[in-house]
Amino acid sequence: MKTYVTYGVVWALAGALLNLALFFTGFHSSPEKLQTGQWIALAIGLVIGVTCLLLGTKARRQEVPATEAFGYGRALGAGVMIVLFATLFGTVLQYVYANMINPNLQEVAVQAQIAKWEAAGMSSSQMEAAEGMMRKMSHPALQAVFQIIGGMLFGTILALITSAFVKRPAAPLAEPPPAAAS
């Protein structure tokens, strides 16, 4: 369990540091820069996730004796457990970030979306209705639920892929040396 928690926390902390870096560089402060910031977060977040899954699953594999198989199922189970802890800790850190560090993030996201709707030619009545729904869906409790579901889904897909690279067959038991003929 310690391995899962360790790599899950590392993943969540790395994601939080990425959010802070995007905040301090202005990508979370301006509707014009938000989409670029989201692409950066996606790319770097993917690297963080794959790295934590590979390293964490390999660490778990090292805990299993070489004589036991560490097949795809065990590797996937380890990956999903890492994803679970990363998602839970990441949800808490994201809540802190969005509500205490950068409480303006929701408004920036709404303004960025309104600009997209205007560019697409939506009428003002359609935009008002959509904005109301968007603001309701941006409630912190709903965002936490969405993050848990999305994090588990996305992380499990990553674990399905990375598990194929870290599985290990059981090593054969050492055979005793043949008896010397007398």
C-alpha angles and dihedrals in degrees: 000000000000091000092052093049093045096053092039091054092046090052092048093046092048089052091049091050089050090053091050091049090051090048095050092046091053100249092121096042103062131052089218093058099037098090092049088049090051091053091049090048091049094050097043092039090055091053091048092049097047091046094050092045094049095045094042095047091047089050090051090047089055089056091059115081113254090238090065121074117245096198132176093278094054091044090050091048090052091048093050091050090052089049091050094055093041090052095047095047091039091054091054092047092047090050090053091046096048096042104034111018101034109013089160092067094093092053091048090052092049092049091048091052093047089054089053091049092050090050089051090054100246116168119248092248091053091048092050092052093045092047091053091052092046091053091050091050090050093066109130094239092051091045090054091051091048091048093051093048094042094043093051092046096047093040093049090053089052090047091051089057100040093046090067089063100048103043117117132195119228114271113239116256113255110258119225114253115265115266114257114249114240 
